[in-house]
Amino acid sequence: MSPAPAEVGADAADAAGERAAAPRRRPTAPRVVVMGPSGSGKTAIGAALAVDYGLDFIDADDLHPASNVAKMESGVPLDDEDRMPWLDVVGATLQAAPGLILACSALARRYRDRIRLAAPDAVFVELQVSRAELDRRMRSRQHFMPPALLASQLSTLEHLEADEHGVVIENDGGIIEVAGRARAALDAQEQAGRSE
């Protein structure tokens, strides 16, 4: 709830302090896709962003059909025939929510375009991590995506382009720090869009 108009003097200073300490808000809740290859930290950073925005978080891995999961577990990369129906579900899930933070690889431009067909206002946060660090992370966790598929993911990866609505963040710090940088970049982009 917005603070009541300040009276004068000390009351005005107190009100200004309250406004400065209030959570950052935006006129409409965002639909944010945290993207990157396996091991880039999509789930951790996405969950932290969701807390910061006060929105729900979904990992698109949980939206894969069982056939996709089985294929990846066996070390076989997904092809577009596997991915496109899944991306349709991802886009529909985003669009159905009044605001949502969603982790999804979204590696190629055509995959992001597919998501935008259903959720045209989606904004992307690309997490960048070195190949060596991605490999280390994948080998140190339990996940249906085996480390052997990292090369396939990186060969598919197409970085965000200048005409895409999104920001690029180096995931080279603590979860809260990186999520904070992502939020600041998103806020700055939104503010720049308002001023155009």
Tab-separated table of N, CA and C in Angstrom, residues 46-181:
chain	number	residue	atom	x	y	z
A	46	GLY	N	16.792	-17.992	-10.489
A	46	GLY	CA	15.366	-17.773	-10.724
A	46	GLY	C	14.561	-17.786	-9.439
A	47	ALA	N	14.850	-18.734	-8.562
A	47	ALA	CA	14.127	-18.804	-7.284
A	47	ALA	C	14.393	-17.557	-6.439
A	48	ALA	N	15.640	-17.076	-6.453
A	48	ALA	CA	15.968	-15.864	-5.689
A	48	ALA	C	15.269	-14.643	-6.278
A	49	LEU	N	15.214	-14.559	-7.599
A	49	LEU	CA	14.487	-13.454	-8.245
A	49	LEU	C	13.004	-13.498	-7.899
A	50	ALA	N	12.438	-14.702	-7.863
A	50	ALA	CA	11.023	-14.845	-7.527
A	50	ALA	C	10.738	-14.308	-6.132
A	51	VAL	N	11.626	-14.588	-5.186
A	51	VAL	CA	11.463	-14.060	-3.837
A	51	VAL	C	11.537	-12.530	-3.856
A	52	ASP	N	12.495	-11.991	-4.604
A	52	ASP	CA	12.677	-10.538	-4.680
A	52	ASP	C	11.444	-9.866	-5.272
A	53	TYR	N	10.876	-10.451	-6.319
A	53	TYR	CA	9.691	-9.876	-6.961
A	53	TYR	C	8.400	-10.210	-6.221
A	54	GLY	N	8.438	-11.224	-5.355
A	54	GLY	CA	7.208	-11.672	-4.707
A	54	GLY	C	6.314	-12.444	-5.672
A	55	LEU	N	6.937	-13.215	-6.585
A	55	LEU	CA	6.206	-13.977	-7.585
A	55	LEU	C	6.486	-15.463	-7.441
A	56	ASP	N	5.662	-16.271	-8.096
A	56	ASP	CA	5.891	-17.708	-8.118
A	56	ASP	C	7.079	-18.033	-9.024
A	57	PHE	N	7.668	-19.191	-8.767
A	57	PHE	CA	8.790	-19.679	-9.570
A	57	PHE	C	8.453	-21.063	-10.095
A	58	ILE	N	8.753	-21.289	-11.368
A	58	ILE	CA	8.591	-22.609	-11.983
A	58	ILE	C	9.874	-22.961	-12.728
A	59	ASP	N	10.309	-24.193	-12.590
A	59	ASP	CA	11.435	-24.699	-13.375
A	59	ASP	C	10.851	-25.434	-14.571
A	60	ALA	N	11.185	-24.992	-15.779
A	60	ALA	CA	10.630	-25.611	-16.983
A	60	ALA	C	11.039	-27.069	-17.129
A	61	ASP	N	12.088	-27.496	-16.419
A	61	ASP	CA	12.429	-28.925	-16.423
A	61	ASP	C	11.229	-29.753	-15.957
A	62	ASP	N	10.434	-29.181	-15.046
A	62	ASP	CA	9.280	-29.902	-14.510
A	62	ASP	C	8.128	-29.967	-15.505
A	63	LEU	N	8.238	-29.241	-16.616
A	63	LEU	CA	7.191	-29.238	-17.641
A	63	LEU	C	7.502	-30.196	-18.795
A	64	HIS	N	8.697	-30.810	-18.770
A	64	HIS	CA	9.056	-31.773	-19.816
A	64	HIS	C	8.157	-33.010	-19.722
A	65	PRO	N	7.735	-33.542	-20.858
A	65	PRO	CA	7.064	-34.844	-20.812
A	65	PRO	C	8.067	-35.934	-20.433
A	66	ALA	N	7.541	-37.044	-19.952
A	66	ALA	CA	8.411	-38.136	-19.509
A	66	ALA	C	9.316	-38.621	-20.631
A	67	SER	N	8.842	-38.566	-21.874
A	67	SER	CA	9.663	-39.035	-22.998
A	67	SER	C	10.908	-38.178	-23.178
A	68	ASN	N	10.791	-36.872	-22.962
A	68	ASN	CA	11.971	-36.002	-23.057
A	68	ASN	C	12.968	-36.310	-21.952
A	69	VAL	N	12.460	-36.478	-20.743
A	69	VAL	CA	13.340	-36.765	-19.607
A	69	VAL	C	14.085	-38.082	-19.839
A	70	ALA	N	13.359	-39.088	-20.297
A	70	ALA	CA	13.989	-40.394	-20.535
A	70	ALA	C	15.076	-40.282	-21.603
A	71	LYS	N	14.820	-39.479	-22.614
A	71	LYS	CA	15.797	-39.316	-23.692
A	71	LYS	C	17.070	-38.669	-23.157
A	72	MET	N	16.921	-37.615	-22.366
A	72	MET	CA	18.093	-36.933	-21.817
A	72	MET	C	18.837	-37.812	-20.831
A	73	GLU	N	18.101	-38.537	-19.998
A	73	GLU	CA	18.751	-39.432	-19.033
A	73	GLU	C	19.604	-40.482	-19.736
A	74	SER	N	19.204	-40.849	-20.943
A	74	SER	CA	19.964	-41.861	-21.679
A	74	SER	C	21.129	-41.265	-22.454
A	75	GLY	N	21.311	-39.927	-22.338
A	75	GLY	CA	22.435	-39.268	-22.982
A	75	GLY	C	22.171	-38.824	-24.404
A	76	VAL	N	20.898	-38.821	-24.828
A	76	VAL	CA	20.536	-38.417	-26.188
A	76	VAL	C	20.007	-36.987	-26.153
A	77	PRO	N	20.618	-36.074	-26.920
A	77	PRO	CA	20.132	-34.688	-26.920
A	77	PRO	C	18.726	-34.597	-27.509
A	78	LEU	N	17.946	-33.655	-27.015
A	78	LEU	CA	16.629	-33.392	-27.591
A	78	LEU	C	16.799	-32.721	-28.952
A	79	ASP	N	15.873	-32.987	-29.847
A	79	ASP	CA	15.849	-32.256	-31.116
A	79	ASP	C	14.627	-31.326	-31.107
A	80	ASP	N	14.442	-30.585	-32.190
A	80	ASP	CA	13.343	-29.620	-32.213
A	80	ASP	C	11.984	-30.290	-32.124
A	81	GLU	N	11.881	-31.488	-32.637
A	81	GLU	CA	10.611	-32.211	-32.541
A	81	GLU	C	10.249	-32.484	-31.088
A	82	ASP	N	11.277	-32.695	-30.254
A	82	ASP	CA	11.057	-32.889	-28.814
A	82	ASP	C	10.784	-31.554	-28.124
A	83	ARG	N	11.546	-30.543	-28.516
A	83	ARG	CA	11.540	-29.283	-27.772
A	83	ARG	C	10.309	-28.411	-28.028
A	84	MET	N	9.860	-28.335	-29.279
A	84	MET	CA	8.833	-27.345	-29.602
A	84	MET	C	7.523	-27.539	-28.827
A	85	PRO	N	6.995	-28.767	-28.700
A	85	PRO	CA	5.779	-28.917	-27.882
A	85	PRO	C	6.012	-28.527	-26.424
A	86	TRP	N	7.193	-28.837	-25.920
A	86	TRP	CA	7.545	-28.434	-24.546
A	86	TRP	C	7.587	-26.917	-24.436
A	87	LEU	N	8.190	-26.248	-25.412
A	87	LEU	CA	8.265	-24.785	-25.383
A	87	LEU	C	6.887	-24.148	-25.500
A	88	ASP	N	5.970	-24.815	-26.200
A	88	ASP	CA	4.593	-24.317	-26.249
A	88	ASP	C	3.970	-24.333	-24.851
A	89	VAL	N	4.254	-25.375	-24.093
A	89	VAL	CA	3.757	-25.462	-22.710
A	89	VAL	C	4.411	-24.386	-21.856
A	90	VAL	N	5.717	-24.174	-22.049
A	90	VAL	CA	6.433	-23.136	-21.302
A	90	VAL	C	5.808	-21.764	-21.569
A	91	GLY	N	5.593	-21.441	-22.848
A	91	GLY	CA	5.004	-20.156	-23.184
A	91	GLY	C	3.601	-20.000	-22.637
A	92	ALA	N	2.785	-21.044	-22.741
A	92	ALA	CA	1.419	-20.984	-22.228
A	92	ALA	C	1.410	-20.822	-20.710
A	93	THR	N	2.356	-21.475	-20.033
A	93	THR	CA	2.458	-21.349	-18.574
A	93	THR	C	2.799	-19.915	-18.182
A	94	LEU	N	3.729	-19.310	-18.906
A	94	LEU	CA	4.080	-17.907	-18.648
A	94	LEU	C	2.879	-16.995	-18.862
A	95	GLN	N	2.212	-17.171	-19.982
A	95	GLN	CA	1.124	-16.275	-20.339
A	95	GLN	C	-0.064	-16.407	-19.390
A	96	ALA	N	-0.273	-17.599	-18.856
A	96	ALA	CA	-1.406	-17.824	-17.963
A	96	ALA	C	-1.216	-17.184	-16.592
A	97	ALA	N	0.012	-16.861	-16.255
A	97	ALA	CA	0.302	-16.296	-14.928
A	97	ALA	C	0.265	-14.768	-14.984
A	98	PRO	N	-0.222	-14.114	-13.936
A	98	PRO	CA	-0.199	-12.648	-13.897
A	98	PRO	C	1.218	-12.090	-13.766
A	99	GLY	N	2.134	-12.902	-13.388
A	99	GLY	CA	3.551	-12.581	-13.252
A	99	GLY	C	4.248	-13.853	-12.812
A	100	LEU	N	5.441	-14.122	-13.340
A	100	LEU	CA	6.077	-15.406	-13.058
A	100	LEU	C	7.563	-15.320	-13.367
A	101	ILE	N	8.363	-16.018	-12.569
A	101	ILE	CA	9.779	-16.225	-12.871
A	101	ILE	C	9.928	-17.689	-13.239
A	102	LEU	N	10.507	-17.944	-14.410
A	102	LEU	CA	10.581	-19.309	-14.927
A	102	LEU	C	11.997	-19.596	-15.408
A	103	ALA	N	12.543	-20.729	-14.990
A	103	ALA	CA	13.869	-21.152	-15.448
A	103	ALA	C	13.694	-22.064	-16.650
A	104	CYS	N	14.374	-21.731	-17.738
A	104	CYS	CA	14.266	-22.525	-18.964
A	104	CYS	C	15.531	-22.328	-19.777
A	105	SER	N	16.060	-23.398	-20.348
A	105	SER	CA	17.307	-23.280	-21.107
A	105	SER	C	17.184	-22.249	-22.227
A	106	ALA	N	16.113	-22.324	-23.047
A	106	ALA	CA	15.858	-21.331	-24.112
A	106	ALA	C	17.140	-21.008	-24.880
A	107	LEU	N	17.869	-22.021	-25.268
A	107	LEU	CA	19.229	-21.833	-25.775
A	107	LEU	C	19.298	-21.114	-27.118
A	108	ALA	N	18.391	-21.429	-28.013
A	108	ALA	CA	18.460	-20.880	-29.368
A	108	ALA	C	17.425	-19.777	-29.561
A	109	ARG	N	17.718	-18.867	-30.491
A	109	ARG	CA	16.782	-17.778	-30.774
A	109	ARG	C	15.408	-18.330	-31.153
A	110	ARG	N	15.373	-19.382	-31.950
A	110	ARG	CA	14.072	-19.916	-32.380
A	110	ARG	C	13.272	-20.465	-31.199
A	111	TYR	N	13.962	-20.919	-30.147
A	111	TYR	CA	13.254	-21.410	-28.963
A	111	TYR	C	12.652	-20.233	-28.186
A	112	ARG	N	13.409	-19.163	-28.094
A	112	ARG	CA	12.888	-17.979	-27.405
A	112	ARG	C	11.727	-17.368	-28.198
A	113	ASP	N	11.863	-17.374	-29.522
A	113	ASP	CA	10.767	-16.880	-30.359
A	113	ASP	C	9.514	-17.725	-30.155
A	114	ARG	N	9.691	-19.020	-29.992
A	114	ARG	CA	8.544	-19.904	-29.770
A	114	ARG	C	7.850	-19.555	-28.452
A	115	ILE	N	8.632	-19.291	-27.415
A	115	ILE	CA	8.054	-18.891	-26.133
A	115	ILE	C	7.302	-17.575	-26.287
A	116	ARG	N	7.894	-16.644	-27.037
A	116	ARG	CA	7.265	-15.329	-27.216
A	116	ARG	C	5.979	-15.385	-28.033
A	117	LEU	N	5.779	-16.435	-28.830
A	117	LEU	CA	4.513	-16.581	-29.546
A	117	LEU	C	3.343	-16.630	-28.566
A	118	ALA	N	3.554	-17.308	-27.436
A	118	ALA	CA	2.496	-17.421	-26.422
A	118	ALA	C	2.581	-16.315	-25.385
A	119	ALA	N	3.798	-15.861	-25.070
A	119	ALA	CA	4.004	-14.847	-24.031
A	119	ALA	C	4.850	-13.722	-24.606
A	120	PRO	N	4.245	-12.830	-25.410
A	120	PRO	CA	5.029	-11.816	-26.127
A	120	PRO	C	5.749	-10.809	-25.240
A	121	ASP	N	5.310	-10.672	-23.991
A	121	ASP	CA	5.976	-9.711	-23.106
A	121	ASP	C	7.049	-10.368	-22.240
A	122	ALA	N	7.398	-11.614	-22.533
A	122	ALA	CA	8.436	-12.294	-21.746
A	122	ALA	C	9.769	-11.562	-21.883
A	123	VAL	N	10.496	-11.471	-20.773
A	123	VAL	CA	11.820	-10.870	-20.769
A	123	VAL	C	12.805	-11.945	-20.306
A	124	PHE	N	13.983	-11.977	-20.925
A	124	PHE	CA	14.945	-13.047	-20.678
A	124	PHE	C	16.149	-12.543	-19.886
A	125	VAL	N	16.605	-13.366	-18.956
A	125	VAL	CA	17.849	-13.124	-18.228
A	125	VAL	C	18.798	-14.243	-18.605
A	126	GLU	N	19.812	-13.924	-19.410
A	126	GLU	CA	20.789	-14.937	-19.812
A	126	GLU	C	21.916	-14.992	-18.797
A	127	LEU	N	22.107	-16.163	-18.202
A	127	LEU	CA	23.199	-16.363	-17.252
A	127	LEU	C	24.402	-16.922	-17.988
A	128	GLN	N	25.527	-16.241	-17.879
A	128	GLN	CA	26.743	-16.681	-18.546
A	128	GLN	C	27.733	-17.235	-17.530
A	129	VAL	N	28.247	-18.425	-17.842
A	129	VAL	CA	29.188	-19.138	-16.969
A	129	VAL	C	30.211	-19.801	-17.886
A	130	SER	N	31.473	-19.840	-17.464
A	130	SER	CA	32.512	-20.457	-18.294
A	130	SER	C	32.235	-21.948	-18.483
A	131	ARG	N	32.742	-22.488	-19.570
A	131	ARG	CA	32.535	-23.908	-19.857
A	131	ARG	C	33.118	-24.785	-18.750
A	132	ALA	N	34.300	-24.428	-18.265
A	132	ALA	CA	34.923	-25.230	-17.207
A	132	ALA	C	34.060	-25.250	-15.957
A	133	GLU	N	33.477	-24.110	-15.607
A	133	GLU	CA	32.634	-24.044	-14.414
A	133	GLU	C	31.320	-24.798	-14.633
A	134	LEU	N	30.760	-24.707	-15.844
A	134	LEU	CA	29.550	-25.480	-16.147
A	134	LEU	C	29.820	-26.971	-15.976
A	135	ASP	N	30.948	-27.425	-16.500
A	135	ASP	CA	31.294	-28.841	-16.397
A	135	ASP	C	31.459	-29.255	-14.937
A	136	ARG	N	32.120	-28.404	-14.153
A	136	ARG	CA	32.316	-28.712	-12.731
A	136	ARG	C	30.986	-28.834	-12.013
A	137	ARG	N	30.093	-27.884	-12.279
A	137	ARG	CA	28.792	-27.889	-11.609
A	137	ARG	C	27.975	-29.124	-11.993
A	138	MET	N	27.991	-29.465	-13.280
A	138	MET	CA	27.191	-30.606	-13.729
A	138	MET	C	27.693	-31.914	-13.137
A	139	ARG	N	28.994	-32.005	-12.905
A	139	ARG	CA	29.552	-33.231	-12.346
A	139	ARG	C	29.350	-33.330	-10.843
A	140	SER	N	28.967	-32.221	-10.208
A	140	SER	CA	28.839	-32.219	-8.748
A	140	SER	C	27.389	-32.216	-8.273
A	141	ARG	N	26.442	-32.480	-9.178
A	141	ARG	CA	25.034	-32.445	-8.794
A	141	ARG	C	24.303	-33.657	-9.357
A	142	GLN	N	23.106	-33.885	-8.814
A	142	GLN	CA	22.247	-34.949	-9.316
A	142	GLN	C	21.161	-34.324	-10.172
A	143	HIS	N	21.109	-34.688	-11.437
A	143	HIS	CA	20.149	-34.114	-12.376
A	143	HIS	C	20.006	-35.068	-13.546
A	144	PHE	N	18.829	-35.051	-14.203
A	144	PHE	CA	18.638	-35.978	-15.324
A	144	PHE	C	19.484	-35.623	-16.539
A	145	MET	N	20.027	-34.382	-16.573
A	145	MET	CA	20.888	-33.975	-17.689
A	145	MET	C	22.323	-34.400	-17.391
A	146	PRO	N	22.871	-35.399	-18.096
A	146	PRO	CA	24.239	-35.854	-17.813
A	146	PRO	C	25.279	-34.864	-18.331
A	147	PRO	N	26.457	-34.807	-17.702
A	147	PRO	CA	27.516	-33.903	-18.164
A	147	PRO	C	27.893	-34.113	-19.631
A	148	ALA	N	27.682	-35.321	-20.132
A	148	ALA	CA	28.048	-35.611	-21.526
A	148	ALA	C	27.263	-34.768	-22.521
A	149	LEU	N	26.110	-34.220	-22.106
A	149	LEU	CA	25.295	-33.415	-23.018
A	149	LEU	C	25.668	-31.931	-23.003
A	150	LEU	N	26.673	-31.556	-22.201
A	150	LEU	CA	27.056	-30.150	-22.135
A	150	LEU	C	27.516	-29.638	-23.496
A	151	ALA	N	28.323	-30.413	-24.202
A	151	ALA	CA	28.831	-29.980	-25.510
A	151	ALA	C	27.685	-29.710	-26.469
A	152	SER	N	26.662	-30.564	-26.431
A	152	SER	CA	25.502	-30.376	-27.302
A	152	SER	C	24.772	-29.092	-26.944
A	153	GLN	N	24.643	-28.833	-25.651
A	153	GLN	CA	23.958	-27.608	-25.220
A	153	GLN	C	24.723	-26.366	-25.677
A	154	LEU	N	26.019	-26.382	-25.531
A	154	LEU	CA	26.812	-25.205	-25.900
A	154	LEU	C	26.842	-24.994	-27.407
A	155	SER	N	26.759	-26.070	-28.171
A	155	SER	CA	26.729	-25.911	-29.626
A	155	SER	C	25.387	-25.346	-30.089
A	156	THR	N	24.342	-25.562	-29.285
A	156	THR	CA	23.009	-25.041	-29.600
A	156	THR	C	22.851	-23.592	-29.143
A	157	LEU	N	23.611	-23.193	-28.141
A	157	LEU	CA	23.432	-21.884	-27.509
A	157	LEU	C	23.622	-20.728	-28.489
A	158	GLU	N	22.640	-19.865	-28.539
A	158	GLU	CA	22.711	-18.598	-29.262
A	158	GLU	C	22.414	-17.495	-28.253
A	159	HIS	N	23.393	-16.634	-28.023
A	159	HIS	CA	23.233	-15.592	-27.007
A	159	HIS	C	22.120	-14.622	-27.390
A	160	LEU	N	21.583	-13.959	-26.378
A	160	LEU	CA	20.552	-12.950	-26.625
A	160	LEU	C	21.045	-11.937	-27.655
A	161	GLU	N	20.181	-11.578	-28.570
A	161	GLU	CA	20.524	-10.597	-29.588
A	161	GLU	C	20.004	-9.217	-29.196
A	162	ALA	N	20.521	-8.198	-29.876
A	162	ALA	CA	20.220	-6.815	-29.489
A	162	ALA	C	18.742	-6.497	-29.559
A	163	ASP	N	17.998	-7.161	-30.436
A	163	ASP	CA	16.574	-6.857	-30.574
A	163	ASP	C	15.691	-7.688	-29.656
A	164	GLU	N	16.306	-8.496	-28.788
A	164	GLU	CA	15.526	-9.302	-27.846
A	164	GLU	C	15.414	-8.582	-26.509
A	165	HIS	N	14.238	-8.688	-25.918
A	165	HIS	CA	13.984	-8.051	-24.623
A	165	HIS	C	14.618	-8.907	-23.528
A	166	GLY	N	15.735	-8.426	-22.989
A	166	GLY	CA	16.396	-9.204	-21.959
A	166	GLY	C	17.730	-8.603	-21.558
A	167	VAL	N	18.374	-9.252	-20.595
A	167	VAL	CA	19.660	-8.788	-20.072
A	167	VAL	C	20.600	-9.985	-19.942
A	168	VAL	N	21.886	-9.711	-19.964
A	168	VAL	CA	22.920	-10.746	-19.833
A	168	VAL	C	23.666	-10.508	-18.521
A	169	ILE	N	23.771	-11.548	-17.711
A	169	ILE	CA	24.392	-11.440	-16.384
A	169	ILE	C	25.443	-12.531	-16.226
A	170	GLU	N	26.625	-12.150	-15.773
A	170	GLU	CA	27.648	-13.134	-15.431
A	170	GLU	C	27.298	-13.765	-14.085
A	171	ASN	N	27.132	-15.085	-14.072
A	171	ASN	CA	26.829	-15.776	-12.821
A	171	ASN	C	28.142	-16.203	-12.174
A	172	ASP	N	28.796	-15.223	-11.554
A	172	ASP	CA	30.123	-15.458	-10.995
A	172	ASP	C	30.222	-15.049	-9.532
A	173	GLY	N	29.071	-15.026	-8.844
A	173	GLY	CA	29.092	-14.646	-7.432
A	173	GLY	C	28.081	-15.462	-6.655
A	174	GLY	N	27.746	-14.982	-5.448
A	174	GLY	CA	26.734	-15.651	-4.643
A	174	GLY	C	25.356	-15.497	-5.263
A	175	ILE	N	24.446	-16.368	-4.862
A	175	ILE	CA	23.100	-16.379	-5.452
A	175	ILE	C	22.404	-15.040	-5.262
A	176	ILE	N	22.411	-14.507	-4.038
A	176	ILE	CA	21.712	-13.251	-3.767
A	176	ILE	C	22.354	-12.099	-4.539
A	177	GLU	N	23.683	-12.108	-4.611
A	177	GLU	CA	24.385	-11.047	-5.336
A	177	GLU	C	24.031	-11.069	-6.829
A	178	VAL	N	24.080	-12.249	-7.431
A	178	VAL	CA	23.804	-12.359	-8.860
A	178	VAL	C	22.339	-12.030	-9.147
A	179	ALA	N	21.438	-12.527	-8.308
A	179	ALA	CA	20.017	-12.206	-8.485
A	179	ALA	C	19.787	-10.707	-8.341
A	180	GLY	N	20.516	-10.075	-7.426
A	180	GLY	CA	20.393	-8.628	-7.262
A	180	GLY	C	20.859	-7.873	-8.490
A	181	ARG	N	21.947	-8.339	-9.107
A	181	ARG	CA	22.416	-7.698	-10.342
A	181	ARG	C	21.418	-7.892	-11.474
